[in-house]
Coordinates of C-alpha atoms in Angstrom, one line a residue:
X848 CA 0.0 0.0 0.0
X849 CA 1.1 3.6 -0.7
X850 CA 1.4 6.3 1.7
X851 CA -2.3 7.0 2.7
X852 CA -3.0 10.7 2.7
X853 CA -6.3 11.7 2.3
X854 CA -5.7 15.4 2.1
X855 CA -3.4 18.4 2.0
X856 CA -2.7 20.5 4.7
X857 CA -4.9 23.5 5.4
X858 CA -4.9 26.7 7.4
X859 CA -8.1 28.2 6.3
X860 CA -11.8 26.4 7.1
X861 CA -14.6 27.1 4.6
X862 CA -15.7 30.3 6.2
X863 CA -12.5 32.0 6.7
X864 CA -11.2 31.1 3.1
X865 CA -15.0 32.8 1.9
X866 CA -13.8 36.0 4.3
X867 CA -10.6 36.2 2.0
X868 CA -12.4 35.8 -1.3
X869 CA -14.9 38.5 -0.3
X870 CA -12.3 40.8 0.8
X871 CA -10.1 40.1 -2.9
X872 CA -13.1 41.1 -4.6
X873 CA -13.7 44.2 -2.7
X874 CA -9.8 45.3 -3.4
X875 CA -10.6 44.3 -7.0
X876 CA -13.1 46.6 -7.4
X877 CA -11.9 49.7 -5.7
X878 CA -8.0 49.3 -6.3
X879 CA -6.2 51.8 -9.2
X880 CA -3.8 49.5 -11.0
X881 CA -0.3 50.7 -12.6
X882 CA 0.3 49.5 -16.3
X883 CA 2.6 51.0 -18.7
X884 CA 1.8 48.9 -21.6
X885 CA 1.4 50.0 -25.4
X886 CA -1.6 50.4 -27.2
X887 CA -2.0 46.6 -28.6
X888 CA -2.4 45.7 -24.3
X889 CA -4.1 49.2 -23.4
X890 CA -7.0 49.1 -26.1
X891 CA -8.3 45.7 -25.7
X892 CA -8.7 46.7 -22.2
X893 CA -10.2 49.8 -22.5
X894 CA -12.7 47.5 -24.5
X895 CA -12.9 45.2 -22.3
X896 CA -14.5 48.1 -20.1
X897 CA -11.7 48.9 -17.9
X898 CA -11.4 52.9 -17.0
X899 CA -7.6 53.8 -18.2
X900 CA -5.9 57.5 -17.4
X901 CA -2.4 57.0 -19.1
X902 CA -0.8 54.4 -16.7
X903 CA -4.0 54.3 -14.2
X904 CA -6.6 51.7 -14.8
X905 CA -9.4 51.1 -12.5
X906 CA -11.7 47.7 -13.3
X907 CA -15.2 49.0 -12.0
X908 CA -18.2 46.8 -12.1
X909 CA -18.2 45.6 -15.6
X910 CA -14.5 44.4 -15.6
X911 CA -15.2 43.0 -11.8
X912 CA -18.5 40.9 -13.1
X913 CA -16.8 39.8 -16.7
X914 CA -14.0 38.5 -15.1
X915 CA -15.7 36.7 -12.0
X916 CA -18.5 35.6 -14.2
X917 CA -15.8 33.5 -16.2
X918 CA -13.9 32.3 -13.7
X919 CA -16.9 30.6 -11.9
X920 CA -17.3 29.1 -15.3
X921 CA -14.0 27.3 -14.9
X922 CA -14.7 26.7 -11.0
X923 CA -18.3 24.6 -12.0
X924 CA -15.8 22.7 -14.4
X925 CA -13.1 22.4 -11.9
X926 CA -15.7 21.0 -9.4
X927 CA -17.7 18.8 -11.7
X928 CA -16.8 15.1 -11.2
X929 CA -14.0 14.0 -13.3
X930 CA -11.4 11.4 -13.7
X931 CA -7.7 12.7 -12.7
X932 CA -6.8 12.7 -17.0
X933 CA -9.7 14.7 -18.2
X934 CA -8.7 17.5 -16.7
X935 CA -7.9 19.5 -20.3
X936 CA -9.5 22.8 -20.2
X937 CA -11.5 24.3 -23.3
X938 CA -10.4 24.9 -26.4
X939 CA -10.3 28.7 -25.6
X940 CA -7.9 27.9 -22.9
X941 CA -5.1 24.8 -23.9
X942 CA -4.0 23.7 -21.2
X943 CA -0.4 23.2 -22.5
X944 CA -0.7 26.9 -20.6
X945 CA -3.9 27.0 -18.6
X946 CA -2.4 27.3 -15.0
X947 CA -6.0 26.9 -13.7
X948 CA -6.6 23.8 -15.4
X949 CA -3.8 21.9 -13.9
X950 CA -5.6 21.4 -10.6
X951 CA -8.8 20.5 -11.7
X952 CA -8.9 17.0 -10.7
X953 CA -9.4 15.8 -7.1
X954 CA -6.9 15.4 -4.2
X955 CA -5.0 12.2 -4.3
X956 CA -2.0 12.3 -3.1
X957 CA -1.7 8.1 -4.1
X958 CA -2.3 9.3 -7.8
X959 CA 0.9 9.7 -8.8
X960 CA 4.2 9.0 -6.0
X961 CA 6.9 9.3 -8.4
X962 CA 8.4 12.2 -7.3
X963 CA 9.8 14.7 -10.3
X964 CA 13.2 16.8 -8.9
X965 CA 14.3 19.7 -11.1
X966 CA 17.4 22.5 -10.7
X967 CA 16.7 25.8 -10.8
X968 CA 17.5 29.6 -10.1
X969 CA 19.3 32.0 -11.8
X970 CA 21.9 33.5 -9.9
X971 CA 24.6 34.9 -10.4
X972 CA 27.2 33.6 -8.0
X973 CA 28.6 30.1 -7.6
X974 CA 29.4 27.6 -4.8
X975 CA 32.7 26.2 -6.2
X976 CA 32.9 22.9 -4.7
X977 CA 36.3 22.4 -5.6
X978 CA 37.6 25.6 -2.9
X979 CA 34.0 25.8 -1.3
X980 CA 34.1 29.2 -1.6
X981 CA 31.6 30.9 -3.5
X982 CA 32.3 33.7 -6.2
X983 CA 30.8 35.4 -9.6
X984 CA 29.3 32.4 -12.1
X985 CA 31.0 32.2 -14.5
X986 CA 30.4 29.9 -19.1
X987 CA 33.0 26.9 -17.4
X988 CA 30.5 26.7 -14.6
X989 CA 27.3 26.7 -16.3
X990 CA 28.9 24.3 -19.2
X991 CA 30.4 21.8 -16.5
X992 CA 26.9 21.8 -14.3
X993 CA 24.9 21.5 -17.9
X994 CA 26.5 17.9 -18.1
X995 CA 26.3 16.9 -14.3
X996 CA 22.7 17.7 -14.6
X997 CA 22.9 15.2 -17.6
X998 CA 25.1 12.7 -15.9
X999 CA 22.6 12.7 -13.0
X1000 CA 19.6 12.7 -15.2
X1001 CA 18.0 15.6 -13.6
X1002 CA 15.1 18.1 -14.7
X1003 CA 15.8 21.4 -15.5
X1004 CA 13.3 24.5 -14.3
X1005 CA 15.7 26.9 -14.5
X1006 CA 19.5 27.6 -15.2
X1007 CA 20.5 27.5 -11.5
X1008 CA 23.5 30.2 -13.0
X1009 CA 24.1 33.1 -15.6
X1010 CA 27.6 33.7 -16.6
X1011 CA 29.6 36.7 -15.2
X1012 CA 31.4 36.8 -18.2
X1013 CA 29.7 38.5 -20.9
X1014 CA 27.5 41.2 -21.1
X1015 CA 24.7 41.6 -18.6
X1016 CA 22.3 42.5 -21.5
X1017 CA 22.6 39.3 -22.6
X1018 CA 23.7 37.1 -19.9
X1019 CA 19.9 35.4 -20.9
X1020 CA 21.2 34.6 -24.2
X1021 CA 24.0 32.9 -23.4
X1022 CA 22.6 30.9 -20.7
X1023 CA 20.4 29.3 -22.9
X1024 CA 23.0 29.0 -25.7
X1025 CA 25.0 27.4 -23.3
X1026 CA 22.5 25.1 -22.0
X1027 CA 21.5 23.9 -25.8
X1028 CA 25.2 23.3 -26.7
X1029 CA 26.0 21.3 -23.8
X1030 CA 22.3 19.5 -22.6
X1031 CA 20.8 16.3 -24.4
X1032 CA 18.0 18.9 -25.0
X1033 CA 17.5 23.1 -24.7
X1034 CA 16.5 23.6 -20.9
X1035 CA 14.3 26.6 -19.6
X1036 CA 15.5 30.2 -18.9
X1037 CA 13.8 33.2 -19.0
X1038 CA 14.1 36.4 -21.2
X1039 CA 14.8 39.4 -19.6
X1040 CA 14.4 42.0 -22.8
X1041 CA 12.8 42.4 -26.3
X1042 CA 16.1 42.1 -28.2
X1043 CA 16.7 38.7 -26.8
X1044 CA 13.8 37.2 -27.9
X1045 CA 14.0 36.5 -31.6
X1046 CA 17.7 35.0 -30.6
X1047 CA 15.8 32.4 -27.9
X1048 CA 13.1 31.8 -30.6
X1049 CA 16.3 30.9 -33.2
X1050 CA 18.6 29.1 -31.0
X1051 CA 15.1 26.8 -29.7
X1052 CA 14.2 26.7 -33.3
X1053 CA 17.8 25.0 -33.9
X1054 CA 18.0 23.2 -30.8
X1055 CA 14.6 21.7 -30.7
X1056 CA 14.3 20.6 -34.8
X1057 CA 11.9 23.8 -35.8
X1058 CA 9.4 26.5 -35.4
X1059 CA 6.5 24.1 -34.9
X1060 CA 8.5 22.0 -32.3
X1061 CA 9.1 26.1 -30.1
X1062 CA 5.7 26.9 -30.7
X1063 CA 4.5 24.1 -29.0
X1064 CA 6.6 22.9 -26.9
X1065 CA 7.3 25.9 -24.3
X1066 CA 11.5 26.0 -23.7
X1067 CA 12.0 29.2 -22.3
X1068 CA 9.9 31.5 -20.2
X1069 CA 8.5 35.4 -21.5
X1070 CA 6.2 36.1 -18.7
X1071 CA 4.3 39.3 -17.4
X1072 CA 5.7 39.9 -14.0
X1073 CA 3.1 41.7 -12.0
X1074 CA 5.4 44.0 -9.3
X1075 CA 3.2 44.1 -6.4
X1076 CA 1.2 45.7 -5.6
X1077 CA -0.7 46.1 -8.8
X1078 CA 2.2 47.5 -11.1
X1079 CA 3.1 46.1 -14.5
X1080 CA 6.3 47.5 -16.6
X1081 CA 6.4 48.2 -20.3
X1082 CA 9.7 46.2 -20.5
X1083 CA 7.9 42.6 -18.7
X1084 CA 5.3 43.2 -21.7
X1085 CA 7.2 44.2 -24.1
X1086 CA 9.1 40.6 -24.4
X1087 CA 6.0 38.8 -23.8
X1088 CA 3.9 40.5 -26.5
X1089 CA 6.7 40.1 -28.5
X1090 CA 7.3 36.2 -28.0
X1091 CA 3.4 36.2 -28.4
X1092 CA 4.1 37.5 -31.9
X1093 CA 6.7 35.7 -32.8
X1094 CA 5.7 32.1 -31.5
X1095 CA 1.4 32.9 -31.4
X1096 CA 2.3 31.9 -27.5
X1097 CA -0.9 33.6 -25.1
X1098 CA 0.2 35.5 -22.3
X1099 CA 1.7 34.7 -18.7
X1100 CA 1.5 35.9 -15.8
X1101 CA 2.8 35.6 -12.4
X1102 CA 3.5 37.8 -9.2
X1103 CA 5.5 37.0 -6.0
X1104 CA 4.1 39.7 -3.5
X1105 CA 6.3 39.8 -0.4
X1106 CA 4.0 39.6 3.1
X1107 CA 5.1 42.2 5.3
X1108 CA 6.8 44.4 2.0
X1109 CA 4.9 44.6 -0.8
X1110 CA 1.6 43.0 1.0
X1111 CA 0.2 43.6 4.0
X1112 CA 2.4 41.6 7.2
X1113 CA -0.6 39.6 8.2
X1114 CA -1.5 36.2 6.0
X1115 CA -4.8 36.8 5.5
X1116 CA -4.7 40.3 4.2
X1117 CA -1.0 39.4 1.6
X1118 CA -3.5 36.2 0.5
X1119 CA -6.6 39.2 -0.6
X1120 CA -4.5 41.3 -2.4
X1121 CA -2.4 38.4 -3.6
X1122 CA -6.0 37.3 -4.9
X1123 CA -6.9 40.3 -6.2
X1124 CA -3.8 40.9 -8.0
X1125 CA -4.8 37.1 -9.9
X1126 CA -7.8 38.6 -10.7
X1127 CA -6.1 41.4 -12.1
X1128 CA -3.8 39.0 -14.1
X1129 CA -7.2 37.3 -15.3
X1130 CA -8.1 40.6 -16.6
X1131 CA -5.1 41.4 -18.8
X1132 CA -5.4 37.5 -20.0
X1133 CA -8.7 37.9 -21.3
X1134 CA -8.8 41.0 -22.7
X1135 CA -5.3 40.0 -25.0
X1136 CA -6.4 36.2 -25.4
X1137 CA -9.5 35.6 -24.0
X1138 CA -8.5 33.0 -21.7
X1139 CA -8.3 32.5 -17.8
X1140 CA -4.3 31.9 -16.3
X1141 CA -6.0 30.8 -12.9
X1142 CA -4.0 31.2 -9.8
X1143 CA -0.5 33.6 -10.7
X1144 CA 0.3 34.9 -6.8
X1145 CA 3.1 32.7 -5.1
X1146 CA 3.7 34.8 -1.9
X1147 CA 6.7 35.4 0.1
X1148 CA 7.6 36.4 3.5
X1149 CA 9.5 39.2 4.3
X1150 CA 12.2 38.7 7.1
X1151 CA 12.0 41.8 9.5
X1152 CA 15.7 40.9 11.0
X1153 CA 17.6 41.3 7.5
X1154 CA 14.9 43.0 5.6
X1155 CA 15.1 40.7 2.7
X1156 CA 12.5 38.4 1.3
X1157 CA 12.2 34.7 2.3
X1158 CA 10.8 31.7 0.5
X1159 CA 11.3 29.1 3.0
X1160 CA 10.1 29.0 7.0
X1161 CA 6.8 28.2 8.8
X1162 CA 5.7 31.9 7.5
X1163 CA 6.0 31.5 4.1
X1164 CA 4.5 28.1 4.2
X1165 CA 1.6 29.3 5.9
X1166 CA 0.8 32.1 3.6
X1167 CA 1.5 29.9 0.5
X1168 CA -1.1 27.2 2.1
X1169 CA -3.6 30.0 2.8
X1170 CA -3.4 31.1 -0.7
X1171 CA -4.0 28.0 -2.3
X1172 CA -7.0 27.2 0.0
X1173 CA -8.8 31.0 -0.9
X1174 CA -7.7 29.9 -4.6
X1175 CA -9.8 26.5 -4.4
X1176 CA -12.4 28.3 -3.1
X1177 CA -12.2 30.5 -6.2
X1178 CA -11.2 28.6 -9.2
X1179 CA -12.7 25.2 -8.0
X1180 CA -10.7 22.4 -8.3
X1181 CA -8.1 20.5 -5.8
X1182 CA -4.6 22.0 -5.8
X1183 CA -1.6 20.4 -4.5
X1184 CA 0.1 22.3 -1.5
X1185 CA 3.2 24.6 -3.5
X1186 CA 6.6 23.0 -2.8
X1187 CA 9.3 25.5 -2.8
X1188 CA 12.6 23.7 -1.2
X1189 CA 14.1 26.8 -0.7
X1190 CA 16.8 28.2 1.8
X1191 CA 18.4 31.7 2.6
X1192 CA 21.8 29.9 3.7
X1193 CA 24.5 30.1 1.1
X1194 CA 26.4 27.2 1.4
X1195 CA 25.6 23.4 2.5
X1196 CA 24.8 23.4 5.5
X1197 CA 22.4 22.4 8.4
X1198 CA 20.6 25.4 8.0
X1199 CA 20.0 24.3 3.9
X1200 CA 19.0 21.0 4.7
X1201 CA 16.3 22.4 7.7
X1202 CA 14.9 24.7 5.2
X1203 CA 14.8 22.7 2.1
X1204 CA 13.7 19.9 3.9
X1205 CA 10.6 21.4 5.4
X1206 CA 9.8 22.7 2.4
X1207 CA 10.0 19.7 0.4
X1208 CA 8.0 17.4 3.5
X1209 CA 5.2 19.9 3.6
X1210 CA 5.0 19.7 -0.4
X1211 CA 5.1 15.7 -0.6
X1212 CA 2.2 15.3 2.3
X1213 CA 0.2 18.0 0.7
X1214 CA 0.3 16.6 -2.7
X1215 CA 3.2 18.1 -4.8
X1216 CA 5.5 15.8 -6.9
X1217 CA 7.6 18.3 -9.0
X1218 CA 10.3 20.1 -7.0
X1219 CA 12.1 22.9 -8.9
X1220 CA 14.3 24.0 -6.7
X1221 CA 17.1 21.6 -6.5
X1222 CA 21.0 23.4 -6.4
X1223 CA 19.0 26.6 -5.2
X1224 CA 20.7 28.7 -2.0
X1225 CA 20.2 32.0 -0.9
X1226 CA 16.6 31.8 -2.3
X1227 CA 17.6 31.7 -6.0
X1228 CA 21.2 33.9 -5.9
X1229 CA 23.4 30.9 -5.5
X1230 CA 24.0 27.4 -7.3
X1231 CA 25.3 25.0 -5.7
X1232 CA 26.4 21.1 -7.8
X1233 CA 26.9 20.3 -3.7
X1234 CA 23.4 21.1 -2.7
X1235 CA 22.4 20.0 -5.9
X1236 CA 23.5 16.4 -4.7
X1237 CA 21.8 16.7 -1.0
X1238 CA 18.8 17.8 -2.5
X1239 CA 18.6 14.9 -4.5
X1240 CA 19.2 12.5 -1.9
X1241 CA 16.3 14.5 0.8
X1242 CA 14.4 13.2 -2.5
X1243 CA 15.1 9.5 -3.1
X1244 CA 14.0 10.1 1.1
X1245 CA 11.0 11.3 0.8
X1246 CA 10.2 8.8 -2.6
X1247 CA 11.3 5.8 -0.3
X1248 CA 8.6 7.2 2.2
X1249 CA 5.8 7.9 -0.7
X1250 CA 6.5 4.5 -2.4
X1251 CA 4.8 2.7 1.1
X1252 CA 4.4 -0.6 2.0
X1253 CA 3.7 -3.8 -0.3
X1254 CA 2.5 -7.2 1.4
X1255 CA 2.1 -10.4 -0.2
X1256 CA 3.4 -13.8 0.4
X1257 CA 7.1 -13.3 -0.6
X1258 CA 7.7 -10.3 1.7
X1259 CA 5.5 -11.5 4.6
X1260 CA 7.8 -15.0 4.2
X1261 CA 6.4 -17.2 6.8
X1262 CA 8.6 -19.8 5.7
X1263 CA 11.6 -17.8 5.8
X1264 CA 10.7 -17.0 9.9
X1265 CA 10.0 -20.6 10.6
X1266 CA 13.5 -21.8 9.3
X1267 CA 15.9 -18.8 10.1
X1268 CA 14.2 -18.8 13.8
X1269 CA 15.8 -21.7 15.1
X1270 CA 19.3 -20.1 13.6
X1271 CA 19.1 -17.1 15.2
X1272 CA 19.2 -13.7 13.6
X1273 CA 20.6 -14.7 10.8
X1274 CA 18.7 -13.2 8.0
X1275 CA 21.6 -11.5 6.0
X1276 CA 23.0 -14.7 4.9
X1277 CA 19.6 -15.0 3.0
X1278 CA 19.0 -15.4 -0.3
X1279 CA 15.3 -13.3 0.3
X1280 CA 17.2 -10.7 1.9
X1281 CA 19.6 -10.3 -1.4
X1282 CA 16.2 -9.9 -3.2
X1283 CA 14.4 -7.6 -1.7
X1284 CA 17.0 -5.5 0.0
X1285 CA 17.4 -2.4 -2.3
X1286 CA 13.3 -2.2 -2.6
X1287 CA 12.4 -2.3 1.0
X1288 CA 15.6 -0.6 2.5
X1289 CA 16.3 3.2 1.7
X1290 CA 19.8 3.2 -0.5
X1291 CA 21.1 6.3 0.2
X1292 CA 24.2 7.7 -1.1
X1293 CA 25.4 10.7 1.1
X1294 CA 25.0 10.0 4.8
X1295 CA 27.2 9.0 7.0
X1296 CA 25.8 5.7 9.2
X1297 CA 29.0 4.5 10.5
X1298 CA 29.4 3.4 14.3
X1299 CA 31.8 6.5 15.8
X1300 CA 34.7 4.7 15.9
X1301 CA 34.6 3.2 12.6
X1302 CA 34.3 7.2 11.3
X1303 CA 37.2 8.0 13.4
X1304 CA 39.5 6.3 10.9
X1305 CA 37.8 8.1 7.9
X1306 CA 35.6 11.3 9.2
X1307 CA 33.3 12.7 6.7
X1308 CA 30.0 14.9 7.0
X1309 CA 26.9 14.5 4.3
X1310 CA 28.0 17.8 3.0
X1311 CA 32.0 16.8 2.8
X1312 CA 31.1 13.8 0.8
X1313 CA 28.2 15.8 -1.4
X1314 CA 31.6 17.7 -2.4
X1315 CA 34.0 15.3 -3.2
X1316 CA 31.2 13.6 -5.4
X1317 CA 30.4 17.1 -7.1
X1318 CA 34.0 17.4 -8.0
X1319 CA 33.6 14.3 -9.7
X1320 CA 31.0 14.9 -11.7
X1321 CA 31.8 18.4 -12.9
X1322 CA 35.5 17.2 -13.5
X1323 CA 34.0 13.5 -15.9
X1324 CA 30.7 14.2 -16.8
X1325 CA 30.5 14.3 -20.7
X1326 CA 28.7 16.5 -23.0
X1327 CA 25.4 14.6 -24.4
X1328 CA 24.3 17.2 -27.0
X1329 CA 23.4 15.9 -29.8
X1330 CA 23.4 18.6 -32.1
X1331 CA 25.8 18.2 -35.6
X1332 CA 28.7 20.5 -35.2
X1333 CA 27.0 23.2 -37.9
X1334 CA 23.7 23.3 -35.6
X1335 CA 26.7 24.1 -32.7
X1336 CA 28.4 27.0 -35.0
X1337 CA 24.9 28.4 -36.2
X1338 CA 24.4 28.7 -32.1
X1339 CA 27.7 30.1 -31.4
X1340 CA 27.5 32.5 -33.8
X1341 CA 24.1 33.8 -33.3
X1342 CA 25.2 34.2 -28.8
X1343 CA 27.9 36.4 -30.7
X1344 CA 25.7 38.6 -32.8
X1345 CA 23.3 39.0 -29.7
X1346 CA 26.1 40.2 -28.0
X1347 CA 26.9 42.7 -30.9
X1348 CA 23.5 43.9 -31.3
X1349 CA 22.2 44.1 -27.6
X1350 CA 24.9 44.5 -25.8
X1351 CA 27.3 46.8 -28.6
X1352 CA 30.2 44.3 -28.0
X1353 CA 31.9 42.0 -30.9

């Protein structure tokens, strides 16, 4: 039997999540939103019925009921009985992008236990294993951790680095030029500026075997960034409009307001407006593409001791939890609780493993299979191949813990018990135990489970031999791309006339 859970965590009953909802709407309709878009975003608003005075829009009562009125639409879909597969969306809404359909099907947390790990970030500084120090990222990095990511067989979400050395302009273009010349496929990364996008859409249109292949399969990321509260830049719409044009991709969105910063401190008023701004996001969706995007906030904490954001800690997970059970309560559905393995520290450490841990414990019981955070410290700003390697080993944890308990005659071996009994415990020496050994017992890689004297003779910590096996990887992993060495030049030399063109260098 698998791990039987028969629902997520919760912070918010019915009536209090219903409080929340009604206080979103209420900042819907009287908050003045900021958006400094051009006149293709701008107009369909405007005729969508929202008031606009230059930057200044304000929803009102027709852009409040439009928008409300369709998403209960999708929340008497999300709540209609339906098998876990069939949740698909409408044909107005594909849900290759449809955040809001992806959590239409009920809790079950049995569903699916294979868990799905995934590196990620994009800092800019590096945890060199080899001096443990950590310093500017820099090409070698990113090209060495592009085939340990390979060699481990790992998910990408993210870069996890962007090289120091080239231009900042296009730090974006490189990273994913990188990536494509030294992955078995192009990974994710997201473009920071117009300019950039026509080289992503060419270097994935290489990489990937054509423009139908980009179009619909999504490799790198061109969303509207919502800057709480309620401001959008020309510049985050600018590159998604243009990838939109380009690639006939809809629009997405996403905010991560900051309790305590850009959000009220308490939970339940950084979950209204973090609500409300969704709403907002809803608004801009439909009036470009006439389609919901669903649930866009992922909130943060703020840390009043440092005064700097924070992704990980009882705080964070609270308001994350309280968002997604006002968001069920809005858009219908069963979501899974948000797993964001994250950590301030930044190095390995006991403080990394507490807070990734938690993170990734509270995901798993409430649901979530897909961790994109692995080789993240410092929230993001540093990547790690060390933590990379703990991170992935908290995993094979938590998937020994999810993949439960099986009972039938060979592993409840009666006979085995009646004849080793009279032996004594000699259960090693068994041929049963040789079978069933690595799928019962956890094999774990990284720990150290030696008696203390035995360690004596050879000390090592979990982090000390995470390094040792980092700088074996990064020093033998091999390069699986397998582009033809023209696909490789064409890459090359488009990376250098990015770098001519956006950044003004040769």
């Amino acid at each position: 039997m698998r791990l039987l859970l028969k629902d997520r965590p919760r912070v918010l009953n019915q009536a209090e999540a219903q409080r929340v909802c009604e206080a979103a709407i209420k900042v819907f309709h009287g908050v003045t939103a900021t958006i400094d878009g051009p006149e293709e975003v701008m107009q369909p608003l405007a005729d969508l019925g929202c008031r606009i005075d230059g930057t200044s829009v304000r929803f009102g009562p027709r852009v409040v009921d439009t928008v409300l009125g369709r998403i209960a639409e999708l929340k008497a879909r999300n709540d209609a009985p339906q098998p876990p597969s069939s949740a698909t969306g409408s044909a107005s809404e594909p849900p290759t992008f449809d955040t809001s359909t992806s959590y239409a099907s009920a809790f079950d947390a049995t569903a699916d236990t294979r868990l799905a790990p995934e590196a990620s970030g994009q800092g800019l500084i590096w945890h060199d294993p080899f001096t443990d120090e950590i310093r500017p990222s820099t090409k070698d990095d990113l090209i060495a951790f592009s085939h340990m990511c390979d060699a481990l067989d790992i998910g990408r979400a993210h870069p996890t680095i962007l090289p120091n050395d080239v231009p900042p302009a296009v730090r974006d273009v490189w990273a994913f030029g990188l990536i494509a010349l030294h992955s078995r496929r192009p990974w994710r990364v997201s473009v920071y500026s117009t300019p950039a996008v026509k080289y992503f859409v060419e270097i994935a249109t290489i990489a990937q075997g054509g423009i139908e292949q980009v179009k619909r399969d999504q490799v790198f990321a061109a969303k509207i960034w919502i800057n709480s509260p309620f401001m959008i830049s020309r510049d985050t719409i600018a590159y998604a409009m243009e990838a939109r044009r380009l690639l006939g991709w809809p629009l997405e969105l996403a905010s991560m307001p900051v309790m305590g910063s850009s959000t009220p401190v308490t939970i339940a008023g950084c979950v209204a407006q973090s609500l409300a701004e969704s709403f907002m996001a809803n608004t801009v969706s439909l009036a470009i593409d006439d389609r919901l995007v669903g649930l866009t906030s992922s909130p943060l904490a703020f840390d009043m001791k440092f005064g700097v954001q924070n992704e990980s800690g009882p705080d964070a997970m609270l308001v994350r939890i309280a968002m997604i059970d006002a968001a069920e309560r809005v858009f219908g559905g069963s979501m899974p609780c948000p797993a964001i393995p994250s950590t301030m520290a930044k190095k390995p450490s006991a403080q990394s493993v507490f807070e990734k841990f938690m993170g990734m414990f509270i995901g798993v019981i409430g649901g979530a299979r897909r961790f994109g955070a692995m080789g993240r410290l410092a929230a993001g700003d540093v990547g790690s191949p060390v933590q990379l390697l703990i991170d992935l080993e908290m995993v094979r944890a938590l998937q020994r813990f999810l993949d439960g308990v099986s009972v039938d005659d060979d592993r409840l071996a009666v006979p085995l018990i009646l004849d080793i009994v009279p032996q004594g415990a000699r259960y090693l020496e068994t041929e049963h135990t040789a079978d069933f050994y690595r799928s019962e017992l956890w094999q774990h890689e990284l720990l150290d489970r030696q008696l203390p004297f035995a360690w004596l003779q050879k000390p090592a910590t979990m982090v000390e031999n995470a390094r040792q096996r980092a700088c074996d990887l990064l020093r033998s992993s091999p390069n699986q791309c397998p582009l033809s060495e023209a696909q490789r030049q064409e890459i090359i030399r488009l990376m250098g006339q990015a770098t001519q063109e956006i950044a003004g260098e040769a």
